Amino acid sequence: MKSCLIVDDSKVVRMVARKILEGLSFATDEAEDGQKAIEACQRNMPDAVLLDWNMPVKNGLEFLEELRAMQDVDQPVVVFCTTENDMEHIKKAMEAGANEYIMKPFDSDIIESKFVQVGLI
């Protein structure tokens, strides 16, 4: 079973994403900010990360840069899932190592199609 770390400061978004991902046969873990997400990855690197941009403590971009700098680990597929939809944000995310980008609000069809695109399903 593949695993996905859901990183979002909104408990409701994490709950909805968890329900969708578990329906797609993913084991899930959650973190409410980028720092807790780094700690979760250090404990157990997931196959995928569904990542919000705007969070306290450490934002999504800061998390992604720190994650991609980790050596000697199997890097997960990272899908940004955010309300930031301008080209500058998307470009920054992709340059930092994101594999895909989803706009909020999302539904199960959107997550499933993006996860198929990046080879997780």
mmCIF file of N, CA, C and O in Angstrom, residues 23-59:
data_model
loop_
_atom_site.group_PDB
_atom_site.id
_atom_site.type_symbol
_atom_site.label_atom_id
_atom_site.label_comp_id
_atom_site.label_asym_id
_atom_site.label_seq_id
_atom_site.Cartn_x
_atom_site.Cartn_y
_atom_site.Cartn_z
ATOM 1 N N GLY A 23 -9.796 6.209 0.138
ATOM 2 C CA GLY A 23 -10.655 5.599 -0.867
ATOM 3 C C GLY A 23 -9.879 5.137 -2.099
ATOM 4 O O GLY A 23 -10.323 4.259 -2.836
ATOM 5 N N LEU A 24 -8.693 5.725 -2.306
ATOM 6 C CA LEU A 24 -7.808 5.331 -3.412
ATOM 7 C C LEU A 24 -6.742 4.338 -2.932
ATOM 8 O O LEU A 24 -5.762 4.109 -3.614
ATOM 9 N N SER A 25 -6.951 3.781 -1.742
ATOM 10 C CA SER A 25 -6.076 2.758 -1.143
ATOM 11 C C SER A 25 -4.704 3.273 -0.733
ATOM 12 O O SER A 25 -3.707 2.564 -0.839
ATOM 13 N N PHE A 26 -4.645 4.508 -0.262
ATOM 14 C CA PHE A 26 -3.404 5.059 0.295
ATOM 15 C C PHE A 26 -3.466 5.008 1.817
ATOM 16 O O PHE A 26 -4.508 5.315 2.404
ATOM 17 N N ALA A 27 -2.351 4.658 2.442
ATOM 18 C CA ALA A 27 -2.196 4.876 3.879
ATOM 19 C C ALA A 27 -1.885 6.358 4.036
ATOM 20 O O ALA A 27 -1.116 6.916 3.245
ATOM 21 N N THR A 28 -2.466 7.019 5.020
ATOM 22 C CA THR A 28 -2.274 8.467 5.145
ATOM 23 C C THR A 28 -1.704 8.843 6.506
ATOM 24 O O THR A 28 -1.902 8.150 7.500
ATOM 25 N N ASP A 29 -0.986 9.961 6.496
ATOM 26 C CA ASP A 29 -0.517 10.607 7.711
ATOM 27 C C ASP A 29 -0.778 12.089 7.492
ATOM 28 O O ASP A 29 -0.977 12.526 6.353
ATOM 29 N N GLU A 30 -0.796 12.876 8.566
ATOM 30 C CA GLU A 30 -1.111 14.290 8.448
ATOM 31 C C GLU A 30 -0.104 15.137 9.201
ATOM 32 O O GLU A 30 0.476 14.701 10.191
ATOM 33 N N ALA A 31 0.081 16.367 8.707
ATOM 34 C CA ALA A 31 0.881 17.377 9.400
ATOM 35 C C ALA A 31 0.218 18.722 9.158
ATOM 36 O O ALA A 31 -0.266 18.988 8.057
ATOM 37 N N GLU A 32 0.197 19.578 10.202
ATOM 38 C CA GLU A 32 -0.496 20.862 10.059
ATOM 39 C C GLU A 32 0.410 22.015 9.665
ATOM 40 O O GLU A 32 -0.049 23.127 9.478
ATOM 41 N N ASP A 33 1.714 21.755 9.521
ATOM 42 C CA ASP A 33 2.625 22.788 9.012
ATOM 43 C C ASP A 33 3.865 22.108 8.437
ATOM 44 O O ASP A 33 4.063 20.904 8.592
ATOM 45 N N GLY A 34 4.677 22.897 7.757
ATOM 46 C CA GLY A 34 5.849 22.349 7.085
ATOM 47 C C GLY A 34 6.887 21.759 8.025
ATOM 48 O O GLY A 34 7.553 20.785 7.675
ATOM 49 N N GLN A 35 7.025 22.316 9.224
ATOM 50 C CA GLN A 35 7.993 21.771 10.180
ATOM 51 C C GLN A 35 7.568 20.377 10.645
ATOM 52 O O GLN A 35 8.370 19.455 10.679
ATOM 53 N N LYS A 36 6.293 20.229 10.980
ATOM 54 C CA LYS A 36 5.798 18.911 11.396
ATOM 55 C C LYS A 36 5.885 17.916 10.231
ATOM 56 O O LYS A 36 6.111 16.723 10.442
ATOM 57 N N ALA A 37 5.724 18.406 9.014
ATOM 58 C CA ALA A 37 5.837 17.547 7.832
ATOM 59 C C ALA A 37 7.267 17.037 7.657
ATOM 60 O O ALA A 37 7.475 15.863 7.336
ATOM 61 N N ILE A 38 8.253 17.915 7.861
ATOM 62 C CA ILE A 38 9.656 17.478 7.784
ATOM 63 C C ILE A 38 9.917 16.398 8.828
ATOM 64 O O ILE A 38 10.543 15.365 8.539
ATOM 65 N N GLU A 39 9.428 16.620 10.046
ATOM 66 C CA GLU A 39 9.615 15.637 11.116
ATOM 67 C C GLU A 39 8.951 14.299 10.749
ATOM 68 O O GLU A 39 9.527 13.229 10.979
ATOM 69 N N ALA A 40 7.767 14.352 10.135
ATOM 70 C CA ALA A 40 7.078 13.130 9.710
ATOM 71 C C ALA A 40 7.881 12.399 8.633
ATOM 72 O O ALA A 40 7.999 11.172 8.656
ATOM 73 N N CYS A 41 8.467 13.153 7.710
ATOM 74 C CA CYS A 41 9.278 12.552 6.642
ATOM 75 C C CYS A 41 10.559 11.933 7.200
ATOM 76 O O CYS A 41 11.021 10.904 6.702
ATOM 77 N N GLN A 42 11.127 12.543 8.212
ATOM 78 C CA GLN A 42 12.331 11.991 8.834
ATOM 79 C C GLN A 42 12.015 10.672 9.547
ATOM 80 O O GLN A 42 12.843 9.773 9.566
ATOM 81 N N ARG A 43 10.821 10.566 10.102
ATOM 82 C CA ARG A 43 10.408 9.324 10.773
ATOM 83 C C ARG A 43 10.086 8.232 9.760
ATOM 84 O O ARG A 43 10.475 7.079 9.938
ATOM 85 N N ASN A 44 9.352 8.602 8.717
ATOM 86 C CA ASN A 44 8.867 7.614 7.752
ATOM 87 C C ASN A 44 8.538 8.318 6.437
ATOM 88 O O ASN A 44 7.488 8.945 6.324
ATOM 89 N N MET A 45 9.441 8.216 5.462
ATOM 90 C CA MET A 45 9.260 8.926 4.188
ATOM 91 C C MET A 45 8.076 8.339 3.418
ATOM 92 O O MET A 45 8.036 7.147 3.136
ATOM 93 N N PRO A 46 7.089 9.187 3.068
ATOM 94 C CA PRO A 46 5.923 8.705 2.320
ATOM 95 C C PRO A 46 6.247 8.552 0.825
ATOM 96 O O PRO A 46 7.266 9.039 0.345
ATOM 97 N N ASP A 47 5.337 7.898 0.120
ATOM 98 C CA ASP A 47 5.459 7.795 -1.342
ATOM 99 C C ASP A 47 5.032 9.100 -2.004
ATOM 100 O O ASP A 47 5.498 9.438 -3.093
ATOM 101 N N ALA A 48 4.125 9.818 -1.336
ATOM 102 C CA ALA A 48 3.567 11.056 -1.897
ATOM 103 C C ALA A 48 3.318 12.066 -0.783
ATOM 104 O O ALA A 48 3.116 11.694 0.368
ATOM 105 N N VAL A 49 3.331 13.351 -1.177
ATOM 106 C CA VAL A 49 2.992 14.433 -0.261
ATOM 107 C C VAL A 49 1.984 15.330 -0.972
ATOM 108 O O VAL A 49 2.231 15.788 -2.088
ATOM 109 N N LEU A 50 0.835 15.545 -0.329
ATOM 110 C CA LEU A 50 -0.162 16.508 -0.805
ATOM 111 C C LEU A 50 0.063 17.755 0.044
ATOM 112 O O LEU A 50 -0.129 17.725 1.259
ATOM 113 N N LEU A 51 0.506 18.846 -0.589
ATOM 114 C CA LEU A 51 1.119 19.955 0.140
ATOM 115 C C LEU A 51 0.416 21.289 -0.078
ATOM 116 O O LEU A 51 0.278 21.752 -1.213
ATOM 117 N N ASP A 52 0.030 21.925 1.029
ATOM 118 C CA ASP A 52 -0.519 23.283 0.995
ATOM 119 C C ASP A 52 0.640 24.280 0.932
ATOM 120 O O ASP A 52 1.765 23.977 1.318
ATOM 121 N N TRP A 53 0.373 25.488 0.459
ATOM 122 C CA TRP A 53 1.399 26.527 0.360
ATOM 123 C C TRP A 53 1.450 27.369 1.638
ATOM 124 O O TRP A 53 2.478 27.501 2.275
ATOM 125 N N ASN A 54 0.317 27.976 1.993
ATOM 126 C CA ASN A 54 0.264 28.948 3.091
ATOM 127 C C ASN A 54 -0.024 28.267 4.418
ATOM 128 O O ASN A 54 -1.151 27.843 4.668
ATOM 129 N N MET A 55 1.019 28.156 5.244
ATOM 130 C CA MET A 55 0.892 27.537 6.565
ATOM 131 C C MET A 55 1.797 28.274 7.546
ATOM 132 O O MET A 55 2.784 28.888 7.144
ATOM 133 N N PRO A 56 1.467 28.194 8.834
ATOM 134 C CA PRO A 56 2.352 28.796 9.846
ATOM 135 C C PRO A 56 3.623 27.955 10.029
ATOM 136 O O PRO A 56 3.704 26.848 9.506
ATOM 137 N N VAL A 57 4.558 28.480 10.772
ATOM 138 C CA VAL A 57 5.827 27.845 11.161
ATOM 139 C C VAL A 57 6.746 27.676 9.958
ATOM 140 O O VAL A 57 7.803 28.290 9.892
ATOM 141 N N LYS A 58 6.368 26.839 8.993
ATOM 142 C CA LYS A 58 7.142 26.630 7.765
ATOM 143 C C LYS A 58 6.145 26.416 6.640
ATOM 144 O O LYS A 58 5.324 25.506 6.703
ATOM 145 N N ASN A 59 6.203 27.280 5.611
ATOM 146 C CA ASN A 59 5.221 27.151 4.528
ATOM 147 C C ASN A 59 5.569 25.995 3.584
ATOM 148 O O ASN A 59 6.613 25.344 3.723
#
